PDB file of C-alpha atoms and ligand atoms in Angstrom:
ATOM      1  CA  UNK A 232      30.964  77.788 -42.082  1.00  0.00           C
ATOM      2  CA  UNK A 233      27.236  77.320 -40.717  1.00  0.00           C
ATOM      3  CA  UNK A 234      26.671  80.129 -38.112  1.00  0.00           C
ATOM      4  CA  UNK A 235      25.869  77.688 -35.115  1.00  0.00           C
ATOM      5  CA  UNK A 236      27.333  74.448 -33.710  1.00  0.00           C
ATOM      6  CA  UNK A 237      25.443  71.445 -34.208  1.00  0.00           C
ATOM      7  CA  UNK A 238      26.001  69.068 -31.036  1.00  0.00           C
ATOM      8  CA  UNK A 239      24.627  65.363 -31.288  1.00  0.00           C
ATOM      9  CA  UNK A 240      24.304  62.638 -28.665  1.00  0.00           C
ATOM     10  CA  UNK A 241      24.498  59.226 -29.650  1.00  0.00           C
ATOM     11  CA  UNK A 242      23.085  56.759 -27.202  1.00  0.00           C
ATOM     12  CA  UNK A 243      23.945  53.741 -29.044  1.00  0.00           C
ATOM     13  CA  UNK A 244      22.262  50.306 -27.498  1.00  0.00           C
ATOM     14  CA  UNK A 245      21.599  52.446 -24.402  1.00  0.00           C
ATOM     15  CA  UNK A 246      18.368  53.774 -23.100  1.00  0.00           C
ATOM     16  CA  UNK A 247      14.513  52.896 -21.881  1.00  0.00           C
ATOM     17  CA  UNK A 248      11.447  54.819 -21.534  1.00  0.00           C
ATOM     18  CA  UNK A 249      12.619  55.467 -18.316  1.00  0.00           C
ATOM     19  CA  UNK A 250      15.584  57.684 -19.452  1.00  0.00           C
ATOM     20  CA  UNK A 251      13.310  59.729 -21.519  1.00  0.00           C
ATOM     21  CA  UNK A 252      13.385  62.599 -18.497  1.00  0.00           C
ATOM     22  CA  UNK A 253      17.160  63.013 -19.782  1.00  0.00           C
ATOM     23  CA  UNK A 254      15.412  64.024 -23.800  1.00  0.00           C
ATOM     24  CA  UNK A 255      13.371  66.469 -21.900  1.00  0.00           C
ATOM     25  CA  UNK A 256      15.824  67.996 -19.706  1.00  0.00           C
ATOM     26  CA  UNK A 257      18.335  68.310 -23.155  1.00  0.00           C
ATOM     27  CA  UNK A 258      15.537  69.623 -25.320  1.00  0.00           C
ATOM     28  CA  UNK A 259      14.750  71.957 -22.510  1.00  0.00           C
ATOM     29  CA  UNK A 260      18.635  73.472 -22.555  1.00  0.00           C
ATOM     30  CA  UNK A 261      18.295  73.142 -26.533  1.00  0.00           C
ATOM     31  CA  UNK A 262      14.740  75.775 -26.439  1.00  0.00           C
ATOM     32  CA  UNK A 263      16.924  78.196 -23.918  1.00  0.00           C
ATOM     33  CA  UNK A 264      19.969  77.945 -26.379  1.00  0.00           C
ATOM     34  CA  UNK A 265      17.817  78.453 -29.489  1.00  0.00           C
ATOM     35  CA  UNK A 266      19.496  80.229 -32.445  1.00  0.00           C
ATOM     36  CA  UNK A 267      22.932  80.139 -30.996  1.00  0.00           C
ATOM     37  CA  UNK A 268      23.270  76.445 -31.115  1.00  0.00           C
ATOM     38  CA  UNK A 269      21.623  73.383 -33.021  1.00  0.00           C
ATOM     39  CA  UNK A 270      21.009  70.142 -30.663  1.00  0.00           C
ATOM     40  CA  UNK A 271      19.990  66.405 -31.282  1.00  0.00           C
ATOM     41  CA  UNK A 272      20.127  63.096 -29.574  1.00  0.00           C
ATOM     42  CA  UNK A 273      20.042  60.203 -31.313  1.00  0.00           C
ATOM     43  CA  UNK A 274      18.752  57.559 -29.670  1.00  0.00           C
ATOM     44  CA  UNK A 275      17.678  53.530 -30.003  1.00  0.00           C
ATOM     45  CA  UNK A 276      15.287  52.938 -32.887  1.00  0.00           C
ATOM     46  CA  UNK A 277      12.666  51.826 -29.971  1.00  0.00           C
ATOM     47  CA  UNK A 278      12.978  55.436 -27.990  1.00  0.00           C
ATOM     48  CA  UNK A 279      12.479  57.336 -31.170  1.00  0.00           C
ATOM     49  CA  UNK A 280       8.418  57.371 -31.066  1.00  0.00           C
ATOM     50  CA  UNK A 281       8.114  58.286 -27.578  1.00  0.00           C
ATOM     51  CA  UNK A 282      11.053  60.573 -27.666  1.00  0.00           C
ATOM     52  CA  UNK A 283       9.745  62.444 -30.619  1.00  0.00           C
ATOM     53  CA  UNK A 284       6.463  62.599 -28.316  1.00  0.00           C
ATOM     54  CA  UNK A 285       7.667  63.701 -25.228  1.00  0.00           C
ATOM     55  CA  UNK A 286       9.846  66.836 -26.810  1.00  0.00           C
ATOM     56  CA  UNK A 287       7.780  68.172 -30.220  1.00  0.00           C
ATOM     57  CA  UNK A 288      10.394  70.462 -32.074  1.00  0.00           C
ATOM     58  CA  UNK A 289      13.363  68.889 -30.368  1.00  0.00           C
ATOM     59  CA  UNK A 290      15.834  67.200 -33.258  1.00  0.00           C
ATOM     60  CA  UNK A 291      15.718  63.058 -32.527  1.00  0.00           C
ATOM     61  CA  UNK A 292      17.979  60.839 -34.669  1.00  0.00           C
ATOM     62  CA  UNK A 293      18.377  57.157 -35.482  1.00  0.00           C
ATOM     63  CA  UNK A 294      21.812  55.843 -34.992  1.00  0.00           C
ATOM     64  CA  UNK A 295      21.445  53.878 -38.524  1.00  0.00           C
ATOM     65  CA  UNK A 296      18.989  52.983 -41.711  1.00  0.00           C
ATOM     66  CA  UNK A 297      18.607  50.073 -44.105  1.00  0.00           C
ATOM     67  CA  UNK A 298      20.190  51.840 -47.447  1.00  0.00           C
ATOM     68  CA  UNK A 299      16.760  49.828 -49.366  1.00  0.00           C
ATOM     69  CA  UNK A 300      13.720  51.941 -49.647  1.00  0.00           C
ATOM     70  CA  UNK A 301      11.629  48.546 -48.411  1.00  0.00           C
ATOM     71  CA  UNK A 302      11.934  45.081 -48.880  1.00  0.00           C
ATOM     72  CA  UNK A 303      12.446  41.619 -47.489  1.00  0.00           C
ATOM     73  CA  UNK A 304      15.445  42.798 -44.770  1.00  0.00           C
ATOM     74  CA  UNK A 305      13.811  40.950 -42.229  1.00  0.00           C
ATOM     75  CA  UNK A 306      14.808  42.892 -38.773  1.00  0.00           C
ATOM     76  CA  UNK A 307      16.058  46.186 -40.602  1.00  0.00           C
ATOM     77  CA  UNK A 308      14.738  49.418 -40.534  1.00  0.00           C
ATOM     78  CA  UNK A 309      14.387  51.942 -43.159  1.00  0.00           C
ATOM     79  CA  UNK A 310      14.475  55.731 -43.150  1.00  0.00           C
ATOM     80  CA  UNK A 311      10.926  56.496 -44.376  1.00  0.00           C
ATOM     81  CA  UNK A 312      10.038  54.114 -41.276  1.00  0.00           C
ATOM     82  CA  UNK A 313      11.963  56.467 -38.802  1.00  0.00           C
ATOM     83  CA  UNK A 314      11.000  59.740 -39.989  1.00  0.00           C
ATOM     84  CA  UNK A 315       7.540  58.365 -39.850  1.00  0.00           C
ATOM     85  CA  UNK A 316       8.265  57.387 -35.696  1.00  0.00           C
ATOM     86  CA  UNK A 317       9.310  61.059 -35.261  1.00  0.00           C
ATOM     87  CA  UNK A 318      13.056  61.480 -36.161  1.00  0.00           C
ATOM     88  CA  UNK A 319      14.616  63.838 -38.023  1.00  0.00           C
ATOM     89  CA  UNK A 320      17.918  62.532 -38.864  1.00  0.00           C
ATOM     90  CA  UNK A 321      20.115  59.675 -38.544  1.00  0.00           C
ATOM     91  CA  UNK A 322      23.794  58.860 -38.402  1.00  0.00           C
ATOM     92  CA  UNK A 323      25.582  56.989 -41.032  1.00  0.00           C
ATOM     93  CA  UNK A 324      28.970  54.696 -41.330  1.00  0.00           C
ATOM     94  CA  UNK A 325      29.461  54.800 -37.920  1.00  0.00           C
ATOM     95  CA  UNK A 326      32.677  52.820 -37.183  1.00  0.00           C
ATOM     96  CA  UNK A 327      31.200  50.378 -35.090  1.00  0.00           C
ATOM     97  CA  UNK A 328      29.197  49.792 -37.454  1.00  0.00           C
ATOM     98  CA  UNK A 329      31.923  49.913 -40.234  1.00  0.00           C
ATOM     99  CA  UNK A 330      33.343  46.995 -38.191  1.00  0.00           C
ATOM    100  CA  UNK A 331      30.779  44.958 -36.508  1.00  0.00           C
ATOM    101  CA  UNK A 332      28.861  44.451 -39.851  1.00  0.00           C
ATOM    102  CA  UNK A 333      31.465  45.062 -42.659  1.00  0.00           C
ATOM    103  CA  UNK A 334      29.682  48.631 -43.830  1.00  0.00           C
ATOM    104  CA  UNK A 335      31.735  50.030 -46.378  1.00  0.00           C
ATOM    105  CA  UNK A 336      32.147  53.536 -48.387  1.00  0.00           C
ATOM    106  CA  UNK A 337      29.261  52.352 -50.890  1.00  0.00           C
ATOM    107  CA  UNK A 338      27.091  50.964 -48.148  1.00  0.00           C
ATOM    108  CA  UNK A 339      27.372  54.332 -46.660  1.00  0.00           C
ATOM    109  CA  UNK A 340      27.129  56.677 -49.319  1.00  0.00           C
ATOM    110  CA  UNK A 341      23.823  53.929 -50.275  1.00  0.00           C
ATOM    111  CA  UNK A 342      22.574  54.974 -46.805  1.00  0.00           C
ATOM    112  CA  UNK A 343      23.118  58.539 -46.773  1.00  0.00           C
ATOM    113  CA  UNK A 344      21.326  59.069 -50.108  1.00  0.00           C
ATOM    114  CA  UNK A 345      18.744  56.923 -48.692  1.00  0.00           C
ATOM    115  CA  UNK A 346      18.501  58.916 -45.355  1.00  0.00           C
ATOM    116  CA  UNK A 347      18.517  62.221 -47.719  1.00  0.00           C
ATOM    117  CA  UNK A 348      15.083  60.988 -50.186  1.00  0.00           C
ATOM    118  CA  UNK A 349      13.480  60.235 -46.901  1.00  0.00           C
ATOM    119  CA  UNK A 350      13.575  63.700 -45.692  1.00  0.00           C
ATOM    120  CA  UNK A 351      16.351  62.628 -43.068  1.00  0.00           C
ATOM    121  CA  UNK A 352      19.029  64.875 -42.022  1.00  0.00           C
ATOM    122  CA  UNK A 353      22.797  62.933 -41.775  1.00  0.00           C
ATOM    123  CA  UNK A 354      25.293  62.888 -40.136  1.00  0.00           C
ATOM    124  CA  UNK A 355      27.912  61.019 -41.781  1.00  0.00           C
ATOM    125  CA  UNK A 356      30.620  59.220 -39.987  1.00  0.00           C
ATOM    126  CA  UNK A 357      34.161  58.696 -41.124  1.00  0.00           C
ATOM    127  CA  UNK A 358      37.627  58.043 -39.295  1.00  0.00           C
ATOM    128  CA  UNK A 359      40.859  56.017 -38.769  1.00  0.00           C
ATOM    129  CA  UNK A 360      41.920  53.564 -36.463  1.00  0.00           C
ATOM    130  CA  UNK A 361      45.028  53.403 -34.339  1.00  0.00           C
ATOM    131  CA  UNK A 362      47.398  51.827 -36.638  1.00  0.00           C
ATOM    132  CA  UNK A 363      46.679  53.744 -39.132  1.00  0.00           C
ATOM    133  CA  UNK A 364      47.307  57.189 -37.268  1.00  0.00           C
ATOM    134  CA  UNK A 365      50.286  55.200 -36.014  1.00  0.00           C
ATOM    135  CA  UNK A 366      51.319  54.118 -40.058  1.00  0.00           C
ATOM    136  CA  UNK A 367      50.787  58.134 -40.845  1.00  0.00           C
ATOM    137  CA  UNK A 368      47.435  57.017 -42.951  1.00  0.00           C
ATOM    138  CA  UNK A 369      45.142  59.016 -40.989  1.00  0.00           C
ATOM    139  CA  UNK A 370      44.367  61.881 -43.764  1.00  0.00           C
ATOM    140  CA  UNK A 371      45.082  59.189 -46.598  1.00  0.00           C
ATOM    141  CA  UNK A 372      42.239  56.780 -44.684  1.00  0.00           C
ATOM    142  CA  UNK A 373      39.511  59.551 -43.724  1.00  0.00           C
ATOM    143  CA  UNK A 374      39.603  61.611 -47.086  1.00  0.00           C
ATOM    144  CA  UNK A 375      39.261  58.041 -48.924  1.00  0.00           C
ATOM    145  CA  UNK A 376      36.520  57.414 -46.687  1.00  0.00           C
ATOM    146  CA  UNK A 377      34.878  61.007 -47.542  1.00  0.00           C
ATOM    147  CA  UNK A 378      35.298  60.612 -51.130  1.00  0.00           C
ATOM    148  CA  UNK A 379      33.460  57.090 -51.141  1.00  0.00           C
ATOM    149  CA  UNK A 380      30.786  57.599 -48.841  1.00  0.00           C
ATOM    150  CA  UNK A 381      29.291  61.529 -49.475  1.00  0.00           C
ATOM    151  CA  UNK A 382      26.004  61.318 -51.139  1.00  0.00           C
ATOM    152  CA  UNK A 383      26.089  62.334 -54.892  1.00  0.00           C
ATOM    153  CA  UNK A 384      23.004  64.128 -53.966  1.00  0.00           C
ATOM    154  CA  UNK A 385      20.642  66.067 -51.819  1.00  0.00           C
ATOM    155  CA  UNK A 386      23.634  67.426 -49.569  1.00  0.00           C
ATOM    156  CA  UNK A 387      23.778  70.610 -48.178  1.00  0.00           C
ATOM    157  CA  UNK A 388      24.574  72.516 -44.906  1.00  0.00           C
ATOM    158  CA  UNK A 389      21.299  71.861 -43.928  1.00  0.00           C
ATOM    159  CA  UNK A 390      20.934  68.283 -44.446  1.00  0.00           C
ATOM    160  CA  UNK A 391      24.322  66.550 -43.993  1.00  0.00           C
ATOM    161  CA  UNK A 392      27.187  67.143 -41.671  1.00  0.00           C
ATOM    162  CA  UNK A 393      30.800  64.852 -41.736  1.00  0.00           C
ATOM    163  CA  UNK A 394      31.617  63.479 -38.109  1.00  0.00           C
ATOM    164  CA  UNK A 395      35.374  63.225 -38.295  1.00  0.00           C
ATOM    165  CA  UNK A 396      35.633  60.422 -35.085  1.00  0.00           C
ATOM    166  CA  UNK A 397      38.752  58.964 -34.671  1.00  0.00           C
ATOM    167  CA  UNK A 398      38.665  55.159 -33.928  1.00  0.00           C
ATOM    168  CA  UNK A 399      40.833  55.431 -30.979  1.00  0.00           C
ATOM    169  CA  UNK A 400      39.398  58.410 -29.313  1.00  0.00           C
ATOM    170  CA  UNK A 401      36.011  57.085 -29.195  1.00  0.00           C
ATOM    171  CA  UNK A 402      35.057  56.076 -25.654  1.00  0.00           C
ATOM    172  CA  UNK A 403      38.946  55.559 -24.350  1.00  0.00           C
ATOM    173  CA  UNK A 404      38.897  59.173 -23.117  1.00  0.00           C
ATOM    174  CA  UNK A 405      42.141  60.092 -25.696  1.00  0.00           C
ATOM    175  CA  UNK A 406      41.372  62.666 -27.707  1.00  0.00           C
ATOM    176  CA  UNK A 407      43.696  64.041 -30.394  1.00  0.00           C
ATOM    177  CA  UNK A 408      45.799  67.074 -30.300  1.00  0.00           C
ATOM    178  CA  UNK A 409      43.851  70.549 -31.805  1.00  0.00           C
ATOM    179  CA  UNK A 410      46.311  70.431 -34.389  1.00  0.00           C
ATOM    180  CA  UNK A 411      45.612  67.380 -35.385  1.00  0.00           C
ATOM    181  CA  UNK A 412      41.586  68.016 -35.354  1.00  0.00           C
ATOM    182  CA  UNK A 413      42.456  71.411 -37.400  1.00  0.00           C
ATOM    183  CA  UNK A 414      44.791  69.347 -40.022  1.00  0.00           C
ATOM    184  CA  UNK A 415      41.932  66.690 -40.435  1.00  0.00           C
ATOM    185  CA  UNK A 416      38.752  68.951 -40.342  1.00  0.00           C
ATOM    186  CA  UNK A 417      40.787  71.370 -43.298  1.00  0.00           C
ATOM    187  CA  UNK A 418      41.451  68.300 -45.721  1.00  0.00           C
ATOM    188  CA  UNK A 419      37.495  67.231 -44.616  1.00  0.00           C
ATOM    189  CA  UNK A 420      36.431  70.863 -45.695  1.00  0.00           C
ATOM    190  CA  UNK A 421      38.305  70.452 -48.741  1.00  0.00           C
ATOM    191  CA  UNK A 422      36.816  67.206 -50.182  1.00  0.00           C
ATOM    192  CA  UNK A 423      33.541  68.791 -49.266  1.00  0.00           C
ATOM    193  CA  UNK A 424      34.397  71.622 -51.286  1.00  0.00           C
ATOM    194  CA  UNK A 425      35.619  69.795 -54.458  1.00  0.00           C
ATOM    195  CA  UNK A 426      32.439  67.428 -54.328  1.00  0.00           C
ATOM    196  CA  UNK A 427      29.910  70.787 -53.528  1.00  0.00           C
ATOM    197  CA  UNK A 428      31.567  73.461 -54.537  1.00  0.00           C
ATOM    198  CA  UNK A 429      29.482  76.558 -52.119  1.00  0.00           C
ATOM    199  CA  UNK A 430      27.621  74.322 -50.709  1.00  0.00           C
ATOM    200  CA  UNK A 431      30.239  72.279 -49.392  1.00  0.00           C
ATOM    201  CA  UNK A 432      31.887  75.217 -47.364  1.00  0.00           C
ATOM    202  CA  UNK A 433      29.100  75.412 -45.243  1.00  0.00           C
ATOM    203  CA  UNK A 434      28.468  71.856 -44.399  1.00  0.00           C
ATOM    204  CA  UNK A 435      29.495  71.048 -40.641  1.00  0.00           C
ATOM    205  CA  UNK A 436      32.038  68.468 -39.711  1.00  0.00           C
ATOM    206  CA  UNK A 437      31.667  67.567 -36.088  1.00  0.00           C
ATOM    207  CA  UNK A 438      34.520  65.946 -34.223  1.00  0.00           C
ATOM    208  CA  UNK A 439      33.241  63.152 -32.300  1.00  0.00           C
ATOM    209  CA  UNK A 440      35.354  60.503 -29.832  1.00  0.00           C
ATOM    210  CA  UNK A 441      35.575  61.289 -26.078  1.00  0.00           C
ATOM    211  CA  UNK A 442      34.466  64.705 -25.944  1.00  0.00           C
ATOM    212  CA  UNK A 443      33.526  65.875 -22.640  1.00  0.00           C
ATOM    213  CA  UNK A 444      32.636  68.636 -20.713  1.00  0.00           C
ATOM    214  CA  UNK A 445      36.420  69.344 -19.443  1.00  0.00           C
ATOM    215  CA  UNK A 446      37.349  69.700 -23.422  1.00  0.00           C
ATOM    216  CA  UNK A 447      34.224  70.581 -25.100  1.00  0.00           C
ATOM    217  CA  UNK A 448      35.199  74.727 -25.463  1.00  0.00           C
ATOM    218  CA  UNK A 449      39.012  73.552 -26.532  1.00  0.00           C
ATOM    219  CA  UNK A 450      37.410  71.349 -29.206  1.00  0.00           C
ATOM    220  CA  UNK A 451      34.709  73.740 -30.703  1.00  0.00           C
ATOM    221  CA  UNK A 452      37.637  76.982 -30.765  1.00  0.00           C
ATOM    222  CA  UNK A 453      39.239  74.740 -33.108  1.00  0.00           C
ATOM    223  CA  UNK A 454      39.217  76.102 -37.164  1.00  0.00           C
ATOM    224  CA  UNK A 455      36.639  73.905 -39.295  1.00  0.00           C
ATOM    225  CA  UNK A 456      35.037  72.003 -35.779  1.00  0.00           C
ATOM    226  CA  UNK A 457      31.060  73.006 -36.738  1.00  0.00           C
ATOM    227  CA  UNK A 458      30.372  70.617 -33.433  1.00  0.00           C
ATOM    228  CA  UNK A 459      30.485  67.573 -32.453  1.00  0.00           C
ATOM    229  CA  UNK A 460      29.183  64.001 -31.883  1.00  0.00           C
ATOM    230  CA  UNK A 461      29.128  62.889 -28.249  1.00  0.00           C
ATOM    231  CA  UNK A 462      28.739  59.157 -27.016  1.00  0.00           C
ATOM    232  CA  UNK A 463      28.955  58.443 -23.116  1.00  0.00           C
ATOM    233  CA  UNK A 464      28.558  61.806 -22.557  1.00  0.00           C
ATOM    234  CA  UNK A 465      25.003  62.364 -24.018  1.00  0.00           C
ATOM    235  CA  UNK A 466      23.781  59.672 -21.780  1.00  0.00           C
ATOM    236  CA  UNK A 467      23.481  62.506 -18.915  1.00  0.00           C
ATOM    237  CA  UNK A 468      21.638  65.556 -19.434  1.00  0.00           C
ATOM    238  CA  UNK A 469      24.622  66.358 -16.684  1.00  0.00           C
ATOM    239  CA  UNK A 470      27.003  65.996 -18.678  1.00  0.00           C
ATOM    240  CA  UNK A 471      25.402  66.258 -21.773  1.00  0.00           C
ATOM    241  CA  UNK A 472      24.085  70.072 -21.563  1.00  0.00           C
ATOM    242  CA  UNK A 473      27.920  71.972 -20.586  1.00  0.00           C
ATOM    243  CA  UNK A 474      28.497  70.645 -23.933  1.00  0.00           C
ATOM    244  CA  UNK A 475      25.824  72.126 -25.264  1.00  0.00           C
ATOM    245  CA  UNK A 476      26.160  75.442 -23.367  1.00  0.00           C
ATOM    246  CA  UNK A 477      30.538  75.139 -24.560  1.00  0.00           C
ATOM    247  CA  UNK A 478      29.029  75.245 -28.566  1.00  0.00           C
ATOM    248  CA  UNK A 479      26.264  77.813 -27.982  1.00  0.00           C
ATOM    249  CA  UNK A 480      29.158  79.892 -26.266  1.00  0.00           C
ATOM    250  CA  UNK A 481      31.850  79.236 -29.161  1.00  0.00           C
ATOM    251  CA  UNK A 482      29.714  81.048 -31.599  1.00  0.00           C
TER     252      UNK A 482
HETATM  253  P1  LIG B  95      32.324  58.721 -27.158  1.00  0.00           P
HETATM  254  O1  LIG B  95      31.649  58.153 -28.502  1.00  0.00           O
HETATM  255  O2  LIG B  95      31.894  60.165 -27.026  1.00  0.00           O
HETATM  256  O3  LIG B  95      31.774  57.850 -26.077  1.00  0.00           O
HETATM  257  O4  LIG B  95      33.803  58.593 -27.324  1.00  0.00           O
HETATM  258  C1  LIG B  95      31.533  58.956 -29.648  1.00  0.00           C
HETATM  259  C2  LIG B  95      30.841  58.192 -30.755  1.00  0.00           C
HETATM  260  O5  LIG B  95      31.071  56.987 -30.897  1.00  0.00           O
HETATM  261  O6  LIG B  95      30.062  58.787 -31.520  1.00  0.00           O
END
């Protein structure tokens, strides 16, 4: 596994030039913790330019790309387009995404390899819902998921990492058990293996859906949890930051 943590806010449709004192104070924690951990926020597509401003070196994401290199998508936004604004990675297949606009494995893997020729970091998003954990189709769901969405190229430790986020655990504040996290991040390591061979060993999977700053250190001790990928929690640099300091400390 990669030697540090990589921990990732996600603002989703939160956030206004008048949060960016929150980047600062983050990429502030993120310069102190240098080396031991790897930190990025990803923000709204209208925060990335004057995020990537106000912090120079600090990691800023997108929280989605057009898969298209450029076209007539009127109100979409493509990768070459964000890197140029300042970011440095974006997130892929996020379920509510997945949901809300019908994003499937091919979409996904379209938008990772996308993100990838841009020069964009990913971080790629996969995970079941509740009635499938409940029908025992949680590893058969996520590894199908994994299997249809990786990029066929381009991926490496450095430039893709697999956010295993349960549907259910993301922003209900139930999280599940670490055996459960272990048994889902070793199939996840697995298929990364079989599609990458070396390569594939090193490549992070975060665990993402409620994590806080009360379970952040039980999460990250877990086998095969390279980090994670935090929603309502990145909105704070409060809250945001003990996570930070919980990864830099696991390693
Ligand atoms: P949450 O969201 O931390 O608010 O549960 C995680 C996510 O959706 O990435």
């Amino acid at each position: 596994m990669s030697a540090v943590k990589l921990v990732a806010g996600n603002w989703k449709m939160h956030g206004t030039s008048t949060d960016l004192g929150e980047v600062r104070t983050v990429a502030d924690a993120a310069a102190r913790l240098r080396g031991r951990v790897e930190v990025a926020l990803c923000v709204p597509a209208t925060l990335i330019h004057r995020a990537a401003e106000e912090v120079p070196g600090f990691a800023i994401g997108a929280q989605d790309i057009h898969m298209k290199d450029k076209g007539a998508h009127t109100g979409d936004v493509c990768a070459a387009m964000l890197h140029d604004a300042g970011a440095s990675l974006t997130i892929v297949g996020h379920s509510e995404r997945r949901d809300a606009y019908r994003e499937d494995d091919s979409i996904v893997r379209a938008k990772a390899e996308a993100a990838l020729r841009s020069g964009l970091r990913v971080i790629l998003c996969v995970g079941e819902s509740d009635a499938e954990r409940e029908a025992g189709r949680a590893l058969e769901v996520v590894c199908a998921q994994v299997a249809g969405s990786l990029p066929r190229e381009g991926a490496e430790p450095a430039t893709l990492a697999v956010a295993y986020e349960p549907i259910w655990a993301i922003g209900t504040g139930k999280i599940p058990t670490a055996s459960d996290i272990a048994e889902m991040h070793d199939a996840i390591r697995e298929r990364l293996a079989a599609a990458y061979g070396s390569a594939g060993q090193g490549i992070r999977i975060l665990y993402g859906g409620s994590v806080k700053p009360s379970n952040a250190a039980e999460i990250f001790a877990i086998g095969n949890v390279g980090g994670a990928l935090v929603g309502g929690a990145s909105l704070k640099a409060a809250d945001f930051v003990p996570i930070v300091e919980a990864a830099a400390e696991a390693n």
